[in-house]
mmCIF file of C-alpha atoms in Angstrom:
data_model
loop_
_atom_site.group_PDB
_atom_site.id
_atom_site.type_symbol
_atom_site.label_atom_id
_atom_site.label_comp_id
_atom_site.label_asym_id
_atom_site.label_seq_id
_atom_site.Cartn_x
_atom_site.Cartn_y
_atom_site.Cartn_z
ATOM 1 C CA MET A 157 0.060 0.101 -0.113
ATOM 2 C CA PRO A 158 1.427 3.341 -0.800
ATOM 3 C CA GLN A 159 2.445 5.920 1.991
ATOM 4 C CA ARG A 160 -0.437 7.985 2.707
ATOM 5 C CA LEU A 161 0.256 11.411 1.467
ATOM 6 C CA VAL A 162 0.191 14.377 3.924
ATOM 7 C CA ILE A 163 -0.689 17.496 2.290
ATOM 8 C CA THR A 164 -1.090 20.082 5.138
ATOM 9 C CA GLY A 165 1.704 18.936 7.374
ATOM 10 C CA ARG A 166 -0.696 19.208 10.162
ATOM 11 C CA SER A 167 -1.971 16.532 12.925
ATOM 12 C CA GLN A 168 -4.030 13.570 11.427
ATOM 13 C CA GLU A 169 -5.095 12.938 14.924
ATOM 14 C CA PRO A 170 -8.330 14.524 15.354
ATOM 15 C CA ARG A 171 -8.236 16.127 18.639
ATOM 16 C CA GLY A 172 -4.806 17.551 17.977
ATOM 17 C CA ARG A 173 -6.073 18.835 14.635
ATOM 18 C CA PHE A 174 -9.071 20.229 16.082
ATOM 19 C CA ALA A 175 -6.450 22.044 18.506
ATOM 20 C CA GLN A 176 -4.560 23.408 15.707
ATOM 21 C CA GLU A 177 -7.272 24.868 13.633
ATOM 22 C CA LEU A 178 -8.296 27.065 16.563
ATOM 23 C CA ARG A 179 -5.021 28.262 17.039
ATOM 24 C CA ARG A 180 -4.632 28.822 13.287
ATOM 25 C CA LEU A 181 -7.969 30.919 12.873
ATOM 26 C CA ARG A 182 -7.120 33.028 15.761
ATOM 27 C CA ILE A 183 -3.566 34.065 14.706
ATOM 28 C CA GLU A 184 -4.701 34.796 11.151
ATOM 29 C CA ARG A 185 -7.101 37.101 12.732
ATOM 30 C CA GLY A 186 -4.435 38.343 14.609
ATOM 31 C CA LEU A 187 -5.970 38.310 18.101
ATOM 32 C CA SER A 188 -4.811 37.326 21.388
ATOM 33 C CA LEU A 189 -6.595 34.970 23.760
ATOM 34 C CA ARG A 190 -8.017 37.900 25.647
ATOM 35 C CA GLU A 191 -9.155 39.660 22.570
ATOM 36 C CA LEU A 192 -10.977 36.453 21.351
ATOM 37 C CA ALA A 193 -12.481 36.050 24.622
ATOM 38 C CA LYS A 194 -13.876 39.663 24.569
ATOM 39 C CA ALA A 195 -15.092 38.993 21.169
ATOM 40 C CA VAL A 196 -17.205 35.589 21.587
ATOM 41 C CA GLY A 197 -17.833 35.763 25.326
ATOM 42 C CA TRP A 198 -15.973 32.906 27.057
ATOM 43 C CA ASP A 199 -12.799 33.138 29.147
ATOM 44 C CA ALA A 200 -9.606 33.336 27.610
ATOM 45 C CA SER A 201 -8.362 30.497 29.928
ATOM 46 C CA LEU A 202 -10.841 27.762 27.987
ATOM 47 C CA PHE A 203 -9.599 28.929 24.721
ATOM 48 C CA SER A 204 -6.046 28.334 25.850
ATOM 49 C CA LYS A 205 -6.755 24.920 27.124
ATOM 50 C CA MET A 206 -8.784 24.380 23.884
ATOM 51 C CA GLU A 207 -5.920 25.367 21.730
ATOM 52 C CA ASN A 208 -3.457 23.238 23.874
ATOM 53 C CA GLY A 209 -5.508 20.297 23.492
ATOM 54 C CA GLN A 210 -5.999 20.282 27.184
ATOM 55 C CA THR A 211 -10.085 20.211 26.818
ATOM 56 C CA LEU A 212 -12.284 19.975 23.595
ATOM 57 C CA GLY A 213 -14.756 22.387 24.887
ATOM 58 C CA GLY A 214 -18.469 22.243 24.655
ATOM 59 C CA PRO A 215 -20.470 22.423 21.438
ATOM 60 C CA GLU A 216 -22.069 25.852 22.209
ATOM 61 C CA VAL A 217 -18.457 27.421 22.582
ATOM 62 C CA VAL A 218 -17.617 25.618 19.198
ATOM 63 C CA GLN A 219 -20.736 26.487 17.624
ATOM 64 C CA ALA A 220 -20.022 29.973 18.449
ATOM 65 C CA LEU A 221 -16.542 30.214 17.283
ATOM 66 C CA ASP A 222 -17.590 28.697 13.991
ATOM 67 C CA GLN A 223 -19.670 31.758 13.606
ATOM 68 C CA PHE A 224 -17.184 34.358 14.725
ATOM 69 C CA TYR A 225 -14.595 33.203 12.355
ATOM 70 C CA GLY A 226 -17.121 32.497 9.176
ATOM 71 C CA THR A 227 -16.267 28.805 8.943
ATOM 72 C CA PRO A 228 -19.707 27.259 9.398
ATOM 73 C CA GLY A 229 -19.716 23.500 10.348
ATOM 74 C CA LEU A 230 -15.904 23.201 10.138
ATOM 75 C CA LEU A 231 -14.924 23.331 13.809
ATOM 76 C CA VAL A 232 -18.363 21.652 14.930
ATOM 77 C CA THR A 233 -17.124 18.888 12.616
ATOM 78 C CA LEU A 234 -13.754 18.624 13.909
ATOM 79 C CA TRP A 235 -15.293 19.026 17.177
ATOM 80 C CA GLU A 236 -17.521 15.856 16.550
ATOM 81 C CA LEU A 237 -14.671 13.758 15.211
ATOM 82 C CA ALA A 238 -12.104 14.407 18.047
ATOM 83 C CA VAL A 239 -14.912 13.715 21.012
ATOM 84 C CA ALA A 240 -15.679 10.512 18.841
ATOM 85 C CA ASP A 241 -12.040 9.669 18.429
ATOM 86 C CA PRO A 242 -11.679 6.139 19.917
ATOM 87 C CA THR A 243 -8.015 6.680 20.458
ATOM 88 C CA GLN A 244 -8.986 8.910 23.455
ATOM 89 C CA PHE A 245 -9.327 5.636 25.324
ATOM 90 C CA LYS A 246 -6.730 2.922 26.536
ATOM 91 C CA GLU A 247 -5.778 0.586 23.976
ATOM 92 C CA GLN A 248 -7.698 -2.570 25.027
ATOM 93 C CA TYR A 249 -10.909 -0.514 24.756
ATOM 94 C CA ARG A 250 -10.151 0.989 21.194
ATOM 95 C CA ARG A 251 -11.517 -1.640 19.181
ATOM 96 C CA TYR A 252 -14.855 -1.968 21.338
ATOM 97 C CA MET A 253 -15.289 1.649 21.072
ATOM 98 C CA VAL A 254 -15.080 1.433 17.120
ATOM 99 C CA LEU A 255 -17.673 -1.320 17.230
ATOM 100 C CA GLU A 256 -19.841 0.792 19.821
ATOM 101 C CA SER A 257 -19.971 3.366 17.561
ATOM 102 C CA GLU A 258 -21.528 1.092 14.896
ATOM 103 C CA ALA A 259 -23.955 -0.788 16.867
ATOM 104 C CA LEU A 260 -27.350 -1.120 15.739
ATOM 105 C CA SER A 261 -28.778 -2.310 19.351
ATOM 106 C CA LEU A 262 -27.081 -2.460 22.644
ATOM 107 C CA TRP A 263 -27.697 -4.778 26.001
ATOM 108 C CA HIS A 264 -25.904 -4.166 29.159
ATOM 109 C CA TYR A 265 -25.733 -5.601 32.630
ATOM 110 C CA GLY A 266 -24.502 -3.621 35.397
ATOM 111 C CA ALA A 267 -23.211 -5.731 38.576
ATOM 112 C CA THR A 268 -21.410 -2.709 40.462
ATOM 113 C CA THR A 269 -21.584 0.454 38.052
ATOM 114 C CA ILE A 270 -23.603 2.269 35.812
ATOM 115 C CA HIS A 271 -22.693 2.100 32.233
ATOM 116 C CA GLY A 272 -20.542 5.021 30.510
ATOM 117 C CA LEU A 273 -23.287 6.011 28.097
ATOM 118 C CA LEU A 274 -25.503 7.049 30.968
ATOM 119 C CA GLN A 275 -23.069 8.382 33.478
ATOM 120 C CA THR A 276 -23.112 12.162 34.618
ATOM 121 C CA ALA A 277 -19.890 13.891 34.637
ATOM 122 C CA GLY A 278 -19.758 13.479 38.673
ATOM 123 C CA TYR A 279 -19.966 9.856 38.356
ATOM 124 C CA ALA A 280 -17.658 9.389 35.160
ATOM 125 C CA ARG A 281 -14.997 11.458 37.092
ATOM 126 C CA GLU A 282 -14.919 9.498 40.247
ATOM 127 C CA ALA A 283 -15.123 6.212 38.721
ATOM 128 C CA LEU A 284 -12.121 7.045 36.277
ATOM 129 C CA ALA A 285 -10.082 8.500 39.335
ATOM 130 C CA ALA A 286 -10.997 5.423 41.273
ATOM 131 C CA GLY A 287 -8.986 3.633 38.630
ATOM 132 C CA GLY A 288 -5.924 5.618 39.078
ATOM 133 C CA ILE A 289 -6.134 8.468 36.332
ATOM 134 C CA GLU A 290 -5.757 11.757 37.590
ATOM 135 C CA GLY A 291 -4.847 15.382 36.901
ATOM 136 C CA GLU A 292 -5.270 16.707 33.113
ATOM 137 C CA LYS A 293 -5.284 13.137 31.781
ATOM 138 C CA LEU A 294 -8.639 12.503 34.059
ATOM 139 C CA GLU A 295 -10.530 15.698 32.659
ATOM 140 C CA GLN A 296 -9.671 14.525 29.100
ATOM 141 C CA GLN A 297 -11.241 10.760 29.906
ATOM 142 C CA VAL A 298 -14.285 12.260 31.341
ATOM 143 C CA GLU A 299 -14.850 14.687 28.312
ATOM 144 C CA ALA A 300 -14.176 11.765 25.996
ATOM 145 C CA ARG A 301 -16.868 9.433 28.186
ATOM 146 C CA LEU A 302 -19.672 12.091 27.914
ATOM 147 C CA GLY A 303 -19.033 12.686 24.168
ATOM 148 C CA ARG A 304 -19.686 9.157 23.749
ATOM 149 C CA GLN A 305 -23.336 9.613 24.841
ATOM 150 C CA GLN A 306 -24.106 11.241 21.697
ATOM 151 C CA LEU A 307 -24.602 7.650 20.380
ATOM 152 C CA LEU A 308 -28.018 7.364 22.301
ATOM 153 C CA GLU A 309 -29.160 11.164 21.038
ATOM 154 C CA GLY A 310 -31.450 11.804 18.151
ATOM 155 C CA GLY A 311 -33.937 10.171 16.277
ATOM 156 C CA ASN A 312 -31.248 7.411 14.552
ATOM 157 C CA ALA A 313 -30.445 6.479 18.079
ATOM 158 C CA PRO A 314 -30.084 2.590 18.575
ATOM 159 C CA PRO A 315 -31.970 0.582 21.152
ATOM 160 C CA PHE A 316 -30.240 0.624 24.575
ATOM 161 C CA ARG A 317 -31.261 -1.932 27.275
ATOM 162 C CA THR A 318 -29.508 -1.583 30.701
ATOM 163 C CA ILE A 319 -30.361 -3.651 33.746
ATOM 164 C CA LEU A 320 -28.696 -2.765 37.042
ATOM 165 C CA SER A 321 -28.156 -4.801 40.154
ATOM 166 C CA GLU A 322 -29.222 -3.005 43.248
ATOM 167 C CA ALA A 323 -25.606 -3.231 44.123
ATOM 168 C CA ALA A 324 -24.848 -0.212 41.546
ATOM 169 C CA LEU A 325 -27.538 1.549 42.752
ATOM 170 C CA ARG A 326 -26.491 1.384 46.341
ATOM 171 C CA THR A 327 -22.845 2.424 45.471
ATOM 172 C CA SER A 328 -23.285 5.847 45.723
ATOM 173 C CA LEU A 329 -20.962 8.971 44.877
ATOM 174 C CA ARG A 330 -19.230 10.444 47.789
ATOM 175 C CA GLU A 331 -20.830 13.946 46.970
ATOM 176 C CA THR A 332 -24.346 13.858 47.664
ATOM 177 C CA GLN A 333 -25.273 16.356 45.017
ATOM 178 C CA ALA A 334 -23.402 14.414 42.368
ATOM 179 C CA TRP A 335 -25.455 11.261 43.366
ATOM 180 C CA ARG A 336 -28.354 13.199 43.533
ATOM 181 C CA GLU A 337 -27.747 13.976 39.844
ATOM 182 C CA GLN A 338 -26.897 10.811 38.544
ATOM 183 C CA LEU A 339 -30.185 9.072 39.718
ATOM 184 C CA GLU A 340 -32.101 11.970 38.337
ATOM 185 C CA TYR A 341 -30.144 11.416 35.061
ATOM 186 C CA LEU A 342 -31.077 7.766 34.965
ATOM 187 C CA LEU A 343 -34.735 8.609 35.410
ATOM 188 C CA GLU A 344 -34.453 11.137 32.430
ATOM 189 C CA ALA A 345 -32.771 8.628 30.316
ATOM 190 C CA ALA A 346 -35.355 5.779 31.024
ATOM 191 C CA GLU A 347 -38.262 8.137 29.632
ATOM 192 C CA ARG A 348 -36.341 8.339 26.408
ATOM 193 C CA PRO A 349 -38.066 5.711 23.608
ATOM 194 C CA ASN A 350 -34.562 4.220 22.769
ATOM 195 C CA ILE A 351 -33.546 3.396 26.389
ATOM 196 C CA THR A 352 -34.932 0.896 28.567
ATOM 197 C CA LEU A 353 -34.071 0.531 32.481
ATOM 198 C CA GLN A 354 -34.389 -2.205 34.201
ATOM 199 C CA VAL A 355 -33.431 -3.297 38.430
ATOM 200 C CA ILE A 356 -32.456 -6.385 39.836
ATOM 201 C CA PRO A 357 -33.123 -6.000 43.574
ATOM 202 C CA PHE A 358 -31.107 -7.861 46.367
ATOM 203 C CA GLY A 359 -33.781 -10.376 47.016
ATOM 204 C CA MET A 360 -33.540 -11.997 43.407
ATOM 205 C CA GLY A 361 -30.798 -14.028 44.664
ATOM 206 C CA LEU A 362 -27.572 -15.113 42.761
ATOM 207 C CA HIS A 363 -27.433 -15.541 39.070
ATOM 208 C CA GLY A 364 -24.902 -15.757 36.241
ATOM 209 C CA LEU A 365 -23.750 -12.587 35.769
ATOM 210 C CA VAL A 366 -23.752 -11.182 39.427
ATOM 211 C CA ASN A 367 -19.985 -10.655 39.225
ATOM 212 C CA THR A 368 -19.658 -9.526 35.726
ATOM 213 C CA GLU A 369 -20.098 -6.338 33.821
ATOM 214 C CA VAL A 370 -21.075 -7.298 30.216
ATOM 215 C CA THR A 371 -22.063 -5.244 27.350
ATOM 216 C CA TYR A 372 -23.776 -6.449 23.944
ATOM 217 C CA LEU A 373 -23.299 -4.862 20.588
ATOM 218 C CA ARG A 374 -25.684 -6.104 17.715
ATOM 219 C CA LEU A 375 -23.638 -4.888 14.728
ATOM 220 C CA PRO A 376 -24.444 -4.481 10.958
ATOM 221 C CA GLY A 377 -24.746 -8.151 9.292
ATOM 222 C CA GLY A 378 -26.436 -9.842 12.119
ATOM 223 C CA ARG A 379 -23.192 -10.429 14.171
ATOM 224 C CA THR A 380 -23.342 -9.699 18.001
ATOM 225 C CA VAL A 381 -20.090 -9.368 20.227
ATOM 226 C CA ALA A 382 -19.816 -8.883 23.966
ATOM 227 C CA HIS A 383 -17.719 -7.391 25.973
ATOM 228 C CA THR A 384 -17.069 -8.424 29.928
ATOM 229 C CA GLU A 385 -15.505 -6.474 32.308
ATOM 230 C CA ASN A 386 -13.977 -6.349 36.101
ATOM 231 C CA ASP A 387 -12.097 -3.900 38.005
ATOM 232 C CA ILE A 388 -8.712 -5.247 36.400
ATOM 233 C CA HIS A 389 -9.484 -6.634 32.902
ATOM 234 C CA GLY A 390 -11.971 -6.134 30.175
ATOM 235 C CA GLU A 391 -12.426 -8.550 27.116
ATOM 236 C CA LEU A 392 -14.005 -8.255 23.795
ATOM 237 C CA VAL A 393 -15.831 -11.820 23.380
ATOM 238 C CA GLU A 394 -16.445 -12.117 19.550
ATOM 239 C CA GLU A 395 -16.187 -16.063 19.174
ATOM 240 C CA ASP A 396 -20.011 -16.739 18.418
ATOM 241 C CA GLY A 397 -20.277 -20.041 20.835
ATOM 242 C CA ARG A 398 -18.860 -17.860 23.542
ATOM 243 C CA VAL A 399 -21.202 -14.935 22.831
ATOM 244 C CA GLU A 400 -24.450 -17.010 22.424
ATOM 245 C CA ARG A 401 -23.496 -18.471 26.021
ATOM 246 C CA LEU A 402 -23.411 -15.003 27.480
ATOM 247 C CA GLN A 403 -26.303 -14.097 25.525
ATOM 248 C CA ARG A 404 -28.359 -16.987 27.169
ATOM 249 C CA THR A 405 -27.026 -15.818 30.775
ATOM 250 C CA TYR A 406 -28.150 -12.425 30.312
ATOM 251 C CA ASP A 407 -31.745 -13.494 28.554
ATOM 252 C CA ALA A 408 -31.960 -15.218 32.301
ATOM 253 C CA VAL A 409 -30.864 -11.977 34.365
ATOM 254 C CA ARG A 410 -33.351 -10.111 32.319
ATOM 255 C CA ASP A 411 -36.208 -12.691 33.327
ATOM 256 C CA LEU A 412 -35.286 -11.843 37.054
ATOM 257 C CA ALA A 413 -35.299 -7.745 36.717
ATOM 258 C CA LEU A 414 -38.162 -5.685 37.574
ATOM 259 C CA PRO A 415 -40.234 -4.481 34.582
ATOM 260 C CA PRO A 416 -39.281 -1.278 33.280
ATOM 261 C CA ALA A 417 -42.173 0.833 34.987
ATOM 262 C CA GLU A 418 -41.326 -0.735 38.324
ATOM 263 C CA SER A 419 -37.410 -0.108 37.720
ATOM 264 C CA ARG A 420 -38.076 3.547 37.671
ATOM 265 C CA LYS A 421 -40.262 3.285 40.603
ATOM 266 C CA PHE A 422 -37.273 1.649 42.327
ATOM 267 C CA VAL A 423 -34.813 4.421 41.422
ATOM 268 C CA LEU A 424 -37.218 7.253 42.342
ATOM 269 C CA ARG A 425 -37.348 5.783 45.838
ATOM 270 C CA MET A 426 -33.673 5.603 46.013
ATOM 271 C CA LEU A 427 -33.660 9.198 44.907
ATOM 272 C CA GLU A 428 -35.862 10.305 47.587
ATOM 273 C CA GLU A 429 -33.615 8.560 49.956
ATOM 274 C CA VAL A 430 -30.818 10.881 49.324
ATOM 275 C CA PRO A 431 -30.836 13.894 51.514
ATOM 276 C CA CYS A 432 -31.111 17.300 49.981
ATOM 277 C CA GLU A 433 -27.982 19.643 50.142
ATOM 278 C CA PRO A 434 -28.774 22.595 52.382
ATOM 279 C CA SER A 435 -29.168 25.733 50.652
ATOM 280 C CA THR A 436 -26.883 28.439 51.111
#
């Protein structure tokens, strides 16, 4: 295969390219970061971090920059590519992330944690920090995880079923308000037509996935793969026989779970148990 021709000499990595384009457009206008901040209405430190690749910013600020620079859609497109870029994640997850983005439907069982596609920023930050990620890298990983959630948004979003053990819902965050926000987000997400939430209370007893987090992806062409995970190891399962056995186990677990309506009431009762932060 002939070597890929690089015309611009700029980064071929989405996050790096996005940062370079932001800096190029500002310099071509002859603006300082402070001048840009004054013109667009965001803090200069945010633009500095975006141009250095420390953060991608949010869609609102990127749209404002597109409008300011007269580059309709260019920066938003680069931002979307950077957010969805699987190379932001650990090597072991890269192939899974690519397949997740292609999935026609997804099924999940959470033994102890909430799936990344349904995590708030507060939950994602504490979960990633517990895995040893810190500092600038932590914020990048939180941002990348939240960016994945676009998969479940819009009219063409794939169906997503999550079955959560009561253990996953009893393992609260350290900050009370952050935990309230996570439970509220679960309830909001469960109202979407493409998302089904079910809960397995403790009283249902032991089952085949009691210690295993698993996600199934139905891919174009009818193939299904599974991703299993615990605190120290994740595995992408693609062999048909193993996937079939895991799927039978998942079906049995689903039969133990509360129906969606009862599951939402279960989460609501848990939310009511969380104390409200006193007003200041």
